């Protein structure tokens, strides 16, 4: 009978309250933007503010428009007094979603046709006629939407942790303790960012629980860009760096495993296809946010998130952790997939119109 290898999970990298708030703010600014109107994103999906999708995929993979009353509440900040879309605006949204579902169009054509109806956002090229709707989002509303979305996607990332921990035979107490230790860490930001981008990342999360940084980095960096997008490749590089740090700081056996990944034919081809994502230093793609973004990021930073007090309990030794169920591997049908909203992207709840500088920290529920 083969020996069962028992692993302790990856110790999360805790950030100070200021560093965490700044990291989240900069990540949202860089990869989600802050656009004060409805626009079409890189996939042609109607979007507003800081990457808030107005259409999501259903179980069959078709895009559906989210509830307009909920969207209107997100715009106004009050679900009891939502922005009410005019009939022509409702038709425009439905027509745009229809282009995304047109079976006669390939993905690039779907995007082009959708962007003919609702213009994409291009920095430095904004004109008033590109706003096809009767509102513009204030900096406060964009920041509040970002807060709500981040909190909800973080919970989705934690749900994936729970699922993968259960597969590995963890107790509820062990799982809850580890999730608590993830809050306010680099790993939390990485996994929440992927959830925000429609990627639940079961294999990367499982590798984190197995304390396997090479596999976690591989799943994020090389195996989570199913749509073959340059922008997603750069985002995945940033997420991989957050999740695992530089391989140069790993143990020798972990570095050897990563070297084998890097030398694979698939990894070499991927790096050749997306060279900018692998330039030295932190990825810094062209920002897509308007001038209001500087104000947004200052609002995000103005009220630092509350600091976590105390330290998590000492990690058990490897022999104390339960053996994984079904050998500990992720199912063959699982994959971390690519970007873009998926079925798990649900409408956001009611938001408070109060100034974001007074509410961002407590709103994320990190107390």
Coordinates of C-alpha atoms in Angstrom, one line a residue:
X1 CA 0.0 0.0 0.0
X2 CA 1.6 3.4 -1.0
X3 CA 2.5 5.8 1.7
X4 CA 0.0 8.6 2.2
X5 CA 1.6 12.0 2.1
X6 CA 0.0 14.4 4.6
X7 CA 0.5 18.1 4.1
X8 CA 0.0 21.3 6.1
X9 CA -1.5 24.2 4.2
X10 CA 0.4 27.1 2.8
X11 CA 0.9 29.7 5.5
X12 CA -0.8 32.9 4.2
X13 CA 1.2 36.1 3.8
X14 CA -0.4 38.7 6.1
X15 CA -0.4 42.4 5.1
X16 CA -0.7 45.4 7.3
X17 CA -4.0 47.1 7.1
X18 CA -2.6 50.0 5.0
X19 CA -0.8 47.6 2.6
X20 CA -3.9 45.4 2.2
X21 CA -6.1 48.4 1.4
X22 CA -3.6 49.8 -1.0
X23 CA -3.1 46.5 -2.7
X24 CA -6.8 46.0 -3.2
X25 CA -7.3 49.5 -4.4
X26 CA -4.3 49.3 -6.9
X27 CA -5.5 45.9 -8.1
X28 CA -9.0 47.2 -8.8
X29 CA -7.6 50.4 -10.5
X30 CA -5.3 48.4 -12.7
X31 CA -7.5 45.5 -13.8
X32 CA -11.1 46.6 -13.4
X33 CA -10.8 50.3 -14.1
X34 CA -13.3 53.0 -12.9
X35 CA -15.5 54.1 -15.8
X36 CA -18.5 56.4 -14.9
X37 CA -20.8 55.0 -17.6
X38 CA -22.1 51.7 -19.0
X39 CA -19.5 50.4 -21.5
X40 CA -18.6 47.1 -23.2
X41 CA -15.6 45.3 -21.8
X42 CA -13.0 43.2 -23.6
X43 CA -15.6 40.5 -24.2
X44 CA -18.3 42.9 -25.3
X45 CA -20.2 42.4 -22.0
X46 CA -22.1 45.5 -20.8
X47 CA -20.3 46.7 -17.7
X48 CA -20.2 49.8 -15.5
X49 CA -18.0 51.4 -12.9
X50 CA -15.2 49.1 -11.6
X51 CA -15.8 46.0 -13.6
X52 CA -19.5 45.4 -12.6
X53 CA -21.0 43.2 -15.3
X54 CA -24.6 43.8 -16.2
X55 CA -24.9 40.4 -18.0
X56 CA -23.8 37.0 -16.8
X57 CA -23.8 33.5 -18.1
X58 CA -26.6 31.1 -17.1
X59 CA -26.1 27.4 -16.6
X60 CA -26.2 26.7 -20.3
X61 CA -23.5 29.2 -21.1
X62 CA -25.8 31.9 -22.6
X63 CA -25.6 35.5 -21.4
X64 CA -28.6 36.9 -19.6
X65 CA -29.2 40.5 -18.5
X66 CA -29.3 40.9 -14.8
X67 CA -32.4 42.2 -13.1
X68 CA -32.7 45.9 -14.1
X69 CA -34.2 46.9 -10.7
X70 CA -31.1 45.5 -9.0
X71 CA -28.8 47.3 -11.5
X72 CA -30.8 50.5 -11.0
X73 CA -30.3 50.2 -7.3
X74 CA -26.6 49.8 -7.7
X75 CA -26.6 53.0 -9.9
X76 CA -28.6 55.1 -7.4
X77 CA -27.3 53.5 -4.2
X78 CA -30.9 52.8 -3.0
X79 CA -32.9 49.7 -4.1
X80 CA -36.1 51.5 -3.0
X81 CA -35.3 54.3 -5.5
X82 CA -33.5 52.7 -8.4
X83 CA -32.5 54.3 -11.6
X84 CA -35.2 53.4 -14.0
X85 CA -34.1 52.5 -17.5
X86 CA -36.0 54.1 -20.3
X87 CA -37.5 51.7 -22.9
X88 CA -34.9 52.6 -25.4
X89 CA -32.1 52.0 -22.9
X90 CA -33.6 48.6 -22.0
X91 CA -33.8 47.7 -25.6
X92 CA -30.1 48.7 -26.1
X93 CA -29.0 46.4 -23.3
X94 CA -31.1 43.5 -24.5
X95 CA -29.8 44.0 -28.1
X96 CA -26.2 44.0 -26.9
X97 CA -26.7 40.8 -24.9
X98 CA -28.3 39.3 -28.0
X99 CA -25.2 39.9 -30.0
X100 CA -23.2 38.0 -27.4
X101 CA -25.5 35.0 -27.9
X102 CA -25.7 35.1 -31.7
X103 CA -24.7 31.6 -32.9
X104 CA -23.8 33.0 -36.3
X105 CA -21.0 35.2 -34.9
X106 CA -17.5 34.1 -33.7
X107 CA -16.3 35.6 -30.4
X108 CA -14.4 38.5 -32.0
X109 CA -17.5 39.3 -34.1
X110 CA -19.7 39.2 -31.0
X111 CA -17.5 41.7 -29.3
X112 CA -17.4 44.0 -32.3
X113 CA -21.1 44.0 -32.8
X114 CA -21.8 44.5 -29.1
X115 CA -19.4 47.5 -29.1
X116 CA -21.1 49.1 -32.0
X117 CA -24.2 49.3 -29.8
X118 CA -22.5 50.3 -26.5
X119 CA -19.1 51.8 -27.0
X120 CA -16.1 50.4 -25.2
X121 CA -14.0 52.7 -23.0
X122 CA -10.8 54.1 -24.5
X123 CA -8.6 56.3 -22.3
X124 CA -8.2 59.8 -23.7
X125 CA -10.9 59.2 -26.3
X126 CA -14.0 59.8 -24.3
X127 CA -16.8 62.0 -25.7
X128 CA -20.2 62.8 -24.3
X129 CA -22.0 60.9 -27.1
X130 CA -20.4 57.6 -26.0
X131 CA -22.6 57.5 -22.9
X132 CA -25.9 56.0 -24.2
X133 CA -27.6 56.2 -20.9
X134 CA -29.1 58.9 -18.8
X135 CA -26.6 58.9 -15.9
X136 CA -23.0 59.1 -14.9
X137 CA -21.7 57.4 -11.9
X138 CA -20.0 59.5 -9.2
X139 CA -16.7 58.6 -7.7
X140 CA -18.6 57.6 -4.5
X141 CA -20.9 55.2 -6.3
X142 CA -18.0 53.6 -8.2
X143 CA -16.1 53.1 -5.0
X144 CA -19.2 51.7 -3.2
X145 CA -19.8 49.3 -6.1
X146 CA -16.2 48.2 -6.0
X147 CA -16.5 47.6 -2.2
X148 CA -19.6 45.5 -2.6
X149 CA -18.3 43.5 -5.5
X150 CA -15.0 42.7 -3.8
X151 CA -16.7 41.5 -0.6
X152 CA -19.1 39.2 -2.6
X153 CA -16.4 37.7 -4.7
X154 CA -14.2 37.2 -1.7
X155 CA -16.9 35.1 -0.2
X156 CA -17.1 33.1 -3.4
X157 CA -13.3 32.5 -3.1
X158 CA -13.8 31.3 0.4
X159 CA -16.5 29.0 -0.7
X160 CA -14.0 27.3 -3.0
X161 CA -11.6 27.0 -0.1
X162 CA -14.4 25.2 1.8
X163 CA -15.1 22.9 -1.0
X164 CA -11.5 21.9 -1.5
X165 CA -10.9 21.6 2.2
X166 CA -13.8 19.2 2.4
X167 CA -12.3 17.1 -0.4
X168 CA -9.2 16.8 1.7
X169 CA -11.1 15.7 4.8
X170 CA -10.6 18.8 6.8
X171 CA -12.8 19.5 9.8
X172 CA -15.1 22.5 9.9
X173 CA -12.9 24.0 12.6
X174 CA -9.7 23.6 10.6
X175 CA -11.4 25.1 7.5
X176 CA -12.8 28.1 9.4
X177 CA -9.5 28.7 11.1
X178 CA -7.7 28.7 7.8
X179 CA -10.2 31.0 6.1
X180 CA -9.8 33.4 9.0
X181 CA -6.1 33.4 8.5
X182 CA -6.5 34.1 4.8
X183 CA -8.3 37.5 5.5
X184 CA -6.1 40.4 4.8
X185 CA -3.4 38.4 2.9
X186 CA -1.8 38.3 -0.5
X187 CA -3.4 34.9 -1.2
X188 CA -6.9 36.3 -0.4
X189 CA -6.4 39.2 -2.9
X190 CA -5.2 36.7 -5.6
X191 CA -8.1 34.3 -5.2
X192 CA -10.7 37.1 -4.8
X193 CA -9.4 38.8 -8.0
X194 CA -9.8 35.5 -9.9
X195 CA -13.4 35.1 -8.5
X196 CA -14.0 38.7 -9.5
X197 CA -12.9 37.7 -13.0
X198 CA -15.3 34.7 -13.1
X199 CA -12.7 32.0 -12.2
X200 CA -13.4 29.9 -9.1
X201 CA -9.9 28.4 -9.3
X202 CA -10.5 25.0 -7.6
X203 CA -7.1 23.5 -8.5
X204 CA -5.1 26.6 -7.5
X205 CA -7.0 26.7 -4.2
X206 CA -6.4 23.0 -3.7
X207 CA -2.7 23.4 -4.3
X208 CA -2.7 26.2 -1.6
X209 CA -4.2 23.8 0.9
X210 CA -1.6 21.2 -0.1
X211 CA 1.2 23.7 0.4
X212 CA 2.2 23.3 -3.2
X213 CA 3.3 26.7 -4.5
X214 CA 4.6 25.4 -7.8
X215 CA 1.2 23.8 -8.7
X216 CA -0.7 26.9 -7.4
X217 CA 1.5 29.2 -9.6
X218 CA 1.1 27.0 -12.6
X219 CA -2.7 26.8 -12.3
X220 CA -3.0 30.6 -12.0
X221 CA -0.3 31.7 -14.5
X222 CA -0.5 29.1 -17.2
X223 CA -3.9 27.3 -16.9
X224 CA -6.4 30.0 -16.2
X225 CA -6.6 31.9 -19.5
X226 CA -9.0 29.8 -21.6
X227 CA -10.0 32.8 -23.7
X228 CA -6.4 33.4 -24.7
X229 CA -6.5 37.1 -23.8
X230 CA -3.4 39.3 -23.5
X231 CA -5.0 41.3 -20.8
X232 CA -5.9 38.2 -18.8
X233 CA -2.4 36.9 -19.2
X234 CA -1.1 40.0 -17.5
X235 CA -3.7 39.8 -14.8
X236 CA -2.9 36.2 -14.1
X237 CA 0.8 37.1 -13.7
X238 CA -0.1 39.6 -11.1
X239 CA -2.4 37.1 -9.3
X240 CA 0.3 34.4 -9.4
X241 CA 2.9 36.8 -7.9
X242 CA 0.4 37.7 -5.1
X243 CA -0.4 34.1 -4.4
X244 CA 3.0 32.5 -4.3
X245 CA 5.6 35.3 -4.4
X246 CA 8.7 34.8 -6.4
X247 CA 9.9 31.2 -6.9
X248 CA 13.4 32.5 -6.0
X249 CA 12.3 32.5 -2.4
X250 CA 11.0 28.9 -2.4
X251 CA 12.6 25.8 -1.0
X252 CA 15.0 23.9 -3.3
X253 CA 12.5 21.1 -4.1
X254 CA 9.8 23.6 -4.9
X255 CA 12.1 25.5 -7.2
X256 CA 13.0 22.3 -9.0
X257 CA 9.4 21.5 -9.5
X258 CA 8.8 25.0 -10.9
X259 CA 11.8 24.7 -13.2
X260 CA 10.2 21.6 -14.8
X261 CA 7.0 23.6 -15.3
X262 CA 8.8 26.5 -16.9
X263 CA 10.8 24.1 -19.2
X264 CA 7.6 22.4 -20.5
X265 CA 6.6 22.9 -24.2
X266 CA 3.3 24.4 -23.1
X267 CA 4.8 27.0 -20.8
X268 CA 7.4 28.1 -23.4
X269 CA 4.6 28.5 -26.0
X270 CA 2.5 30.5 -23.6
X271 CA 5.4 32.9 -22.7
X272 CA 6.1 33.4 -26.4
X273 CA 2.4 34.2 -27.0
X274 CA 2.2 36.8 -24.1
X275 CA 5.7 38.2 -23.6
X276 CA 4.5 41.4 -21.9
X277 CA 3.0 39.4 -19.0
X278 CA 6.5 38.0 -18.3
X279 CA 8.5 41.1 -18.3
X280 CA 10.5 41.8 -15.2
X281 CA 8.7 43.4 -12.3
X282 CA 5.1 43.7 -11.5
X283 CA 2.7 43.8 -14.5
X284 CA 1.4 47.2 -15.3
X285 CA -1.0 47.0 -18.3
X286 CA -2.4 50.1 -19.9
X287 CA -4.9 51.5 -17.4
X288 CA -8.4 51.8 -18.8
X289 CA -9.8 54.2 -16.2
X290 CA -10.7 57.9 -16.7
X291 CA -9.5 60.8 -14.7
X292 CA -11.9 59.9 -11.9
X293 CA -9.8 56.9 -11.0
X294 CA -7.2 58.9 -9.1
X295 CA -10.1 60.1 -6.9
X296 CA -11.4 56.5 -6.6
X297 CA -8.1 55.1 -5.5
X298 CA -7.7 57.8 -2.9
X299 CA -11.1 57.0 -1.6
X300 CA -10.2 53.4 -1.4
X301 CA -7.1 54.2 0.5
X302 CA -8.5 57.0 2.7
X303 CA -10.0 54.7 5.3
X304 CA -7.7 51.8 5.9
X305 CA -9.2 48.4 6.6
X306 CA -9.3 47.4 10.2
X307 CA -6.3 45.4 11.2
X308 CA -6.7 41.7 12.2
X309 CA -5.8 41.3 15.9
X310 CA -4.1 38.3 17.2
X311 CA -2.4 35.4 15.3
X312 CA -3.9 32.2 13.9
X313 CA -3.4 29.1 15.9
X314 CA -0.1 27.3 15.2
X315 CA -0.3 25.0 12.2
X316 CA -0.6 21.3 13.1
X317 CA 2.3 19.1 12.0
X318 CA 1.8 17.3 8.7
X319 CA 0.9 14.0 10.3
X320 CA -2.0 15.7 12.1
X321 CA -3.8 16.7 9.0
X322 CA -6.3 14.4 7.5
X323 CA -5.6 12.5 4.3
X324 CA -7.4 13.9 1.2
X325 CA -10.6 12.2 0.0
X326 CA -10.2 10.4 -3.3
X327 CA -6.5 10.7 -3.1
X328 CA -6.5 14.5 -2.7
X329 CA -6.6 15.3 -6.4
X330 CA -9.0 17.7 -8.0
X331 CA -11.6 16.0 -10.2
X332 CA -10.7 15.5 -13.8
X333 CA -13.7 17.6 -14.8
X334 CA -12.4 20.6 -12.8
X335 CA -10.3 23.4 -14.2
X336 CA -9.5 26.9 -13.2
X337 CA -10.6 28.1 -16.6
X338 CA -10.4 31.6 -18.0
X339 CA -11.7 35.1 -17.5
X340 CA -15.1 36.7 -18.0
X341 CA -18.2 36.5 -15.9
X342 CA -19.5 32.9 -15.2
X343 CA -22.6 31.4 -13.7
X344 CA -21.4 32.2 -10.2
X345 CA -21.6 36.0 -10.9
X346 CA -24.8 37.0 -9.1
X347 CA -26.4 40.4 -8.8
X348 CA -25.0 42.5 -6.0
X349 CA -27.0 43.5 -3.0
X350 CA -28.2 46.9 -1.8
X351 CA -25.5 49.5 -1.3
X352 CA -25.4 52.5 0.9
X353 CA -25.0 55.9 -0.8
X354 CA -22.8 57.2 2.1
X355 CA -19.4 58.5 1.1
X356 CA -17.1 55.5 0.5
X357 CA -14.3 57.0 2.7
X358 CA -16.5 56.2 5.7
X359 CA -17.5 52.7 4.8
X360 CA -15.0 50.8 2.7
X361 CA -13.2 49.1 5.6
X362 CA -16.2 48.0 7.6
X363 CA -18.1 47.2 4.5
X364 CA -15.6 44.4 3.6
X365 CA -16.4 42.8 6.9
X366 CA -12.8 42.3 8.1
X367 CA -13.5 42.9 11.8

